Short mmCIF file of C-alpha atoms in Angstrom, two decimals:
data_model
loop_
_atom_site.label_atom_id
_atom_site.label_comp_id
_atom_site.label_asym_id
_atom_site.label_seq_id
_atom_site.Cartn_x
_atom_site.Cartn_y
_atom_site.Cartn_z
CA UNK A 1 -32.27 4.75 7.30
CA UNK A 2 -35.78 4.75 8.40
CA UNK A 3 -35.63 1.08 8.00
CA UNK A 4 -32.87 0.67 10.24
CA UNK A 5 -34.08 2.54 13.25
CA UNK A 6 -37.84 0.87 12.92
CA UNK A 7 -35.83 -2.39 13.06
CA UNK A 8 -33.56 -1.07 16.01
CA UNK A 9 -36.69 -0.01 17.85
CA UNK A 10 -38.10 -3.39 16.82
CA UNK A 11 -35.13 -4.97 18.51
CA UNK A 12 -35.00 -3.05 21.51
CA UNK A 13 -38.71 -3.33 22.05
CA UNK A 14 -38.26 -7.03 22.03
CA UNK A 15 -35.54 -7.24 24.40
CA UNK A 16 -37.41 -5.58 27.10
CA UNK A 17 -40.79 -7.50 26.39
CA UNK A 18 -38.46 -10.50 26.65
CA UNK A 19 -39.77 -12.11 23.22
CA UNK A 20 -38.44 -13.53 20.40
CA UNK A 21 -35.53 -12.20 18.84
CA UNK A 22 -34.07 -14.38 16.02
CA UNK A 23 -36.11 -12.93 13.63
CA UNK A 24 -35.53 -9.77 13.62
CA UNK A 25 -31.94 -10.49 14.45
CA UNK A 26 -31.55 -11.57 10.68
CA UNK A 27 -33.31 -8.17 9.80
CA UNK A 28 -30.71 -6.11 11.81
CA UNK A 29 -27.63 -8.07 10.32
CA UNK A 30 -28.75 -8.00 6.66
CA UNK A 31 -30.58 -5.45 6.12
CA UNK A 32 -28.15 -2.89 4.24
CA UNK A 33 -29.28 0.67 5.14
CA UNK A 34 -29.47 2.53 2.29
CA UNK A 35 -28.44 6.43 1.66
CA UNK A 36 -29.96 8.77 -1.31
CA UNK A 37 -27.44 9.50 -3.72
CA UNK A 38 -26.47 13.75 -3.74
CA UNK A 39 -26.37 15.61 -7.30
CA UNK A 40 -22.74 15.16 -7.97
CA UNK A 41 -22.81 11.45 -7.46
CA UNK A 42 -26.44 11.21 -9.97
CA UNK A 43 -24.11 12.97 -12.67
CA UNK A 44 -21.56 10.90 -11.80
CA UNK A 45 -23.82 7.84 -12.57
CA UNK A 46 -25.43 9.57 -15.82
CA UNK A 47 -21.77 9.45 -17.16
CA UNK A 48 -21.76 5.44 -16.95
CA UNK A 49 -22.72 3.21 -19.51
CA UNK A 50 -24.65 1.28 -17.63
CA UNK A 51 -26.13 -2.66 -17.56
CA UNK A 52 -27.60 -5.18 -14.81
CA UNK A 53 -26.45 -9.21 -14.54
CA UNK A 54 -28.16 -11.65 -12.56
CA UNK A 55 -27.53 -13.41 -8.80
CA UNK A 56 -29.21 -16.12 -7.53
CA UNK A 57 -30.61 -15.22 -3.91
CA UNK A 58 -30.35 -18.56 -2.55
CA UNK A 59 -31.03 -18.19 1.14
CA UNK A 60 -33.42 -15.47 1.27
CA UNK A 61 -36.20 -15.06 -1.48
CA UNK A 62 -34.95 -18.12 -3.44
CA UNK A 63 -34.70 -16.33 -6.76
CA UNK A 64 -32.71 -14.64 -9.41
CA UNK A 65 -32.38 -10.54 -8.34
CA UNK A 66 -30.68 -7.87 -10.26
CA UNK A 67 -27.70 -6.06 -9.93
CA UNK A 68 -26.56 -2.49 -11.93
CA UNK A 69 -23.22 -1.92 -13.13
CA UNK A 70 -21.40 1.05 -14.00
CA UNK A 71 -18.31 1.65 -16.36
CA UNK A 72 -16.39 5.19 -17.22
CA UNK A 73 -14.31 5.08 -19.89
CA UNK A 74 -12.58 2.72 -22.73
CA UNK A 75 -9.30 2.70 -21.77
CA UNK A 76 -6.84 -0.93 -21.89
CA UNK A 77 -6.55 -1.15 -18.12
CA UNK A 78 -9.43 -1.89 -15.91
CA UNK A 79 -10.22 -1.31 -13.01
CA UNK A 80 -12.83 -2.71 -10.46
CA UNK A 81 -14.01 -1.44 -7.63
CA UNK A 82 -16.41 -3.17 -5.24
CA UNK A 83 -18.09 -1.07 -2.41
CA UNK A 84 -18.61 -2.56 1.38
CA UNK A 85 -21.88 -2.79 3.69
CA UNK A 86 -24.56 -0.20 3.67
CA UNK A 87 -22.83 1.53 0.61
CA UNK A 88 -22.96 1.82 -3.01
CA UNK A 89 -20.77 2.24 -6.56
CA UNK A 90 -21.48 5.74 -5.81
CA UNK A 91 -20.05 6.25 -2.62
CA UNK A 92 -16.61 6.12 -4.78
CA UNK A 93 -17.23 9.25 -6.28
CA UNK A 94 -13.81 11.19 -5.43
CA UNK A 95 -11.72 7.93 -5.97
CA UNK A 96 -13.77 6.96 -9.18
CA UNK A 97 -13.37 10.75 -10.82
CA UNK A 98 -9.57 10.91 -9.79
CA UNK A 99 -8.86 7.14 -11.49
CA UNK A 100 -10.38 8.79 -14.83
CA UNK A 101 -7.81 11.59 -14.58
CA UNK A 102 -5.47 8.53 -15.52
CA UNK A 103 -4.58 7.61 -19.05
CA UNK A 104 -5.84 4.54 -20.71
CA UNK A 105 -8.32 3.42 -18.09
CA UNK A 106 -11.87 2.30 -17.74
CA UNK A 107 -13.38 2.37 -14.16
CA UNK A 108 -15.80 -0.43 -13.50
CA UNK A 109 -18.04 -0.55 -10.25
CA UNK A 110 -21.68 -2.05 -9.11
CA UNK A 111 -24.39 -2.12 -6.27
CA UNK A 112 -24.17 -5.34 -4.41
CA UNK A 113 -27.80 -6.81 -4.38
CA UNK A 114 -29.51 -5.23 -1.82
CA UNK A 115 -27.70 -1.92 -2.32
CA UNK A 116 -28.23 1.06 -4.02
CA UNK A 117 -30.54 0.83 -6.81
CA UNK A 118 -29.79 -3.00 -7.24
CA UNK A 119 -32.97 -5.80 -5.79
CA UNK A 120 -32.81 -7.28 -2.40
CA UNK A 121 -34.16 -6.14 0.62
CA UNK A 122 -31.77 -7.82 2.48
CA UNK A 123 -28.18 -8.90 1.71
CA UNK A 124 -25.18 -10.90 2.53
CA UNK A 125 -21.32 -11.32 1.99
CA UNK A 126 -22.50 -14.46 -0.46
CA UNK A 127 -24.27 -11.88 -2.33
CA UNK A 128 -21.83 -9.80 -2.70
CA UNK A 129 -19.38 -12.81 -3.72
CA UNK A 130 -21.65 -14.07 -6.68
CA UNK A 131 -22.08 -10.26 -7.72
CA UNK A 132 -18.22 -9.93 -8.14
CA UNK A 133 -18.37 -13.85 -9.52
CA UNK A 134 -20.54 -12.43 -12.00
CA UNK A 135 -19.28 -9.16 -13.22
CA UNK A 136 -15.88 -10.70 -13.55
CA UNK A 137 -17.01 -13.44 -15.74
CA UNK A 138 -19.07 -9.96 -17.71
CA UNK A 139 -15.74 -7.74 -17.91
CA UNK A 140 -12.76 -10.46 -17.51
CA UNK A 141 -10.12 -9.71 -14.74
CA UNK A 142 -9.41 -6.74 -14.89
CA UNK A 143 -5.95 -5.19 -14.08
CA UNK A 144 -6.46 -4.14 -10.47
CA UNK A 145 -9.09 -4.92 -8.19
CA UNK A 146 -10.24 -1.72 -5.48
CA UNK A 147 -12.16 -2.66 -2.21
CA UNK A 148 -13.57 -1.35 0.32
CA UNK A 149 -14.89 -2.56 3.88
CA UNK A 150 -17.27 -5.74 3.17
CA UNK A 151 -15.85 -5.79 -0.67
CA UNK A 152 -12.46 -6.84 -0.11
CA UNK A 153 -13.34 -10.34 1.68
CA UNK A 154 -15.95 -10.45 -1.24
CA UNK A 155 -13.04 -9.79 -3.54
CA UNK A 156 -10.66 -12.28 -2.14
CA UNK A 157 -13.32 -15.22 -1.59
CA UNK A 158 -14.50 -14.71 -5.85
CA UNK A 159 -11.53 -14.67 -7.14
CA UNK A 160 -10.62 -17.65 -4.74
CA UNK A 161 -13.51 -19.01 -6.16
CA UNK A 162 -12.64 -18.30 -10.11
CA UNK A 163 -9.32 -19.33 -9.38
CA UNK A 164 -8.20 -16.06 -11.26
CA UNK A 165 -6.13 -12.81 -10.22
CA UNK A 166 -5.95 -9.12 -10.88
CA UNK A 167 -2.73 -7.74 -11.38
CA UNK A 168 -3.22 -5.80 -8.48
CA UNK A 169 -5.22 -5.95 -5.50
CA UNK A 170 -5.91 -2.23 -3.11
CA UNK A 171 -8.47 -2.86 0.20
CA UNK A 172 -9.28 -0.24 2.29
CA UNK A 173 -10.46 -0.64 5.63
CA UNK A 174 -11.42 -4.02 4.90
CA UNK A 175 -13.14 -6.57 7.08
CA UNK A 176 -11.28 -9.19 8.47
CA UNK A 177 -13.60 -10.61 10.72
CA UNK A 178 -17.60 -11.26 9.49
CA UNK A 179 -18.61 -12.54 12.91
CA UNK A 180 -17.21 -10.73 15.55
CA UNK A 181 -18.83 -7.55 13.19
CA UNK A 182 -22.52 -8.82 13.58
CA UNK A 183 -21.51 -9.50 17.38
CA UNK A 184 -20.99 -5.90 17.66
CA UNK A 185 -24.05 -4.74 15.58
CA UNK A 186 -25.76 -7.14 18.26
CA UNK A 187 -24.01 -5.50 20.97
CA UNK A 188 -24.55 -1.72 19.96
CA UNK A 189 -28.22 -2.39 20.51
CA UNK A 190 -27.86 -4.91 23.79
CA UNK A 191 -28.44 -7.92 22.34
CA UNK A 192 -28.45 -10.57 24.93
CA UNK A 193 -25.44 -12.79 24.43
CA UNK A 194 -28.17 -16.23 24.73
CA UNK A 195 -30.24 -14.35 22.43
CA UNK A 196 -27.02 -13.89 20.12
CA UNK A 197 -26.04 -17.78 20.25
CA UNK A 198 -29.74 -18.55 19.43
CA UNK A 199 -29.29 -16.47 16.04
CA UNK A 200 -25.64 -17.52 15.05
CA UNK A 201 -27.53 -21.38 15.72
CA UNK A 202 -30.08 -20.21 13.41
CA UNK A 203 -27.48 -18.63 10.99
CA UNK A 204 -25.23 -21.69 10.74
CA UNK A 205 -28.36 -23.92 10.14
CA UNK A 206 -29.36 -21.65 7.43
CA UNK A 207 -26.09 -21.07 5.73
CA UNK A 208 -24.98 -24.50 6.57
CA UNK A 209 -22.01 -22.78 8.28
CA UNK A 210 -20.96 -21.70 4.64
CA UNK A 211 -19.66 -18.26 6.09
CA UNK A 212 -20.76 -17.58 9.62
CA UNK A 213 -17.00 -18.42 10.65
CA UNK A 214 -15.20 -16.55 7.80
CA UNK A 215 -11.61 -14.41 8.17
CA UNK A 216 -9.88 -12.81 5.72
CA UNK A 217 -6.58 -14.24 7.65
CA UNK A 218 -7.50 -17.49 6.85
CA UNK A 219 -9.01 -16.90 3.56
CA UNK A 220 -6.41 -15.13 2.02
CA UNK A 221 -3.77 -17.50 0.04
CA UNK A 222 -2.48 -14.78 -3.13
CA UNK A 223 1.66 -15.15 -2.17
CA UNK A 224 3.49 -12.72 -4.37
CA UNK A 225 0.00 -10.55 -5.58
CA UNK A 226 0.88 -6.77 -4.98
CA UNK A 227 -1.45 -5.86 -2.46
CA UNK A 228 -1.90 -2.26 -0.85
CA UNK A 229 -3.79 -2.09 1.94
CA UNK A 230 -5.00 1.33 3.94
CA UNK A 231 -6.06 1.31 7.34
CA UNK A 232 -7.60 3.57 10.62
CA UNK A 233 -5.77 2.13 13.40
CA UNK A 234 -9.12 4.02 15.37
CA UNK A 235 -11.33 2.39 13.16
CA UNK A 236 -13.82 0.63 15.15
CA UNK A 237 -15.83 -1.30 12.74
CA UNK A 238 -12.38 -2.87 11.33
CA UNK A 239 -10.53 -3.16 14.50
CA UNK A 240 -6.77 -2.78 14.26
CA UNK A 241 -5.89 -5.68 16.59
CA UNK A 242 -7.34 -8.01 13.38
CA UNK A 243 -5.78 -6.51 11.32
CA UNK A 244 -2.58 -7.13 12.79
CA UNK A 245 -3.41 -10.64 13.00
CA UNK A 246 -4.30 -10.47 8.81
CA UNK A 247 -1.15 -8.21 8.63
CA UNK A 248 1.54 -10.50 10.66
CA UNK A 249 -0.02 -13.52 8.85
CA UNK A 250 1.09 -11.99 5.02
CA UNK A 251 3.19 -9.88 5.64
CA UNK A 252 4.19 -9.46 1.60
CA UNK A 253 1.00 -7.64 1.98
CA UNK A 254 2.40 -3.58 2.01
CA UNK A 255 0.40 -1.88 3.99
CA UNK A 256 -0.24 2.08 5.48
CA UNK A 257 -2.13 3.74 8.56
CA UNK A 258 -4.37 7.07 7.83
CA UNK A 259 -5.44 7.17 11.55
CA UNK A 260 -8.19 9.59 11.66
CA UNK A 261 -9.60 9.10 7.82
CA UNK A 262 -12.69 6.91 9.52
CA UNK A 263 -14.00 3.89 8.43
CA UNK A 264 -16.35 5.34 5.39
CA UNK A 265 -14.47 8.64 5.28
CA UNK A 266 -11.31 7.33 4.25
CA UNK A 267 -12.93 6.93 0.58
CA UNK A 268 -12.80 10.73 0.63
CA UNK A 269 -9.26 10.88 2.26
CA UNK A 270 -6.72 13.36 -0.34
CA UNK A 271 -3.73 11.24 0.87
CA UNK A 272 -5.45 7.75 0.35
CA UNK A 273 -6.37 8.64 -3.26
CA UNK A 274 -2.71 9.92 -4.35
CA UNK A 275 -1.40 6.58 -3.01
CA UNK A 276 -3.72 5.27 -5.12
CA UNK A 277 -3.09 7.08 -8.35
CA UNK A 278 0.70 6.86 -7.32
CA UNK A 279 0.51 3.13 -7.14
CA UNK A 280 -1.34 2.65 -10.75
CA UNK A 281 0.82 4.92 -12.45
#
């Protein structure tokens, strides 16, 4: 975190000198704060078998970085979970120890590059899509596929990409909208909107527009996949209004409101995790 507010002074500081901004723009939109893990979540880790696979960086340090995965268990069914912005495999904790209360299960989950323990100092959704690209192609797909935030527009564009499916898919809180998310990172710290255009010009040159425009709406195309899908309807970093958009747009997609739980919190939420268990069982 001390990262993060050096870069929000940076910002800030810049604004008011009136000088150039792009550049540390791309430093407040990718870099991925990151938070020590606590004892429990250590020995949750110590439990894993663990292993690292390789992503190619290709728009920041132009080279291959490394990525740790985690897996609990050797049951038939597997699950996946994929963690969202600023977060970690470990942040699953109470969800990851209550799926291992299951029979017949092994729990799979990784740090995106940039996250956790894994290289990067910065990071993307592309990253996080050749991650999931990657340890899908390690495990095979596995039953049912658990997201969070970020992660479940990572899950839906790999396995778009792989042209495969889980059995089931679960998001929770997930992002439907990439851009109007860095607008309001941009906006928390008064970003000035020409300053904004000049970096989303910069971004769309860099990523030769390959995901500056990206919604989950529009990328979504899995007709008949069971799909669970918990909500905030007060959740301010996924707003609910695009979510109804997502929602009206599929609506096969079953879906259920934990106003209150909080955009991170709801990992920790009691009722969230017995839907979960309730739907796997």
């Amino acid at each position: 975190m001390k990262t993060m507010r050096r870069i929000v002074a940076d910002v800030k500081a810049a604004i008011q000198n009136n000088t150039e901004l792009t550049p540390l723009l791309w430093q407040l939109i990718c870099h991925s704060p990151q938070m020590p893990l606590w004892l429990p979540q250590k020995e949750l880790l110590a439990k894993a078998e663990t292993g690292s696979l390789k992503v190619f960086d290709q728009y920041f340090t132009q080279r291959e970085l490394n990525f740790n995965y985690f897996i609990w268990g050797e049951g038939r069914r597997k699950i996946m979970l994929t963690h969202g912005w600023a977060s970690k495999a470990a942040d699953f904790i109470e969800l990851i120890n209550a799926l291992l209360t299951m029979d017949d299960v092994q729990v799979i989950a990784f740090d995106a590059p940039g996250n956790g323990k894994s290289e990067g100092a910065l990071s993307n959704l592309l990253l996080y899509v050749e991650a999931v690209k990657a340890l899908l192609k390690h495990i095979g797909t596995p039953e049912v596929m658990i997201a969070h935030s970020l992660g479940a527009m990572a899950n839906v564009i790999a396995l778009n990409d792989l042209k495969v499916a889980p059995r089931q898919l679960i998001s929770i809180t997930p992002l439907i909208r990439v851009k109007e998310n860095f607008k309001a990172t941009m906006n928390s710290v008064g970003v000035p909107e020409e300053a904004q255009e000049a970096f989303f010009e910069d971004f769309r040159k860099r990523f030769d527009d390959h995901f500056s425009h990206f919604r989950l709406t529009t990328l979504y195309n899995f007709k008949g996949l069971p799909h669970f899908l918990a909500y905030d309807e007060e959740d301010h970093i996924a707003p609910f209004e695009y979510l109804q958009e997502f929602l009206s747009a599929h609506p096969d997609v079953k879906s259920k409101a934990y106003n209150g739980a909080g955009h991170d919190r709801i990992l920790k939420n009691e009722e969230v995790i017995a839907d979960v268990l309730s739907l796997l069982e």
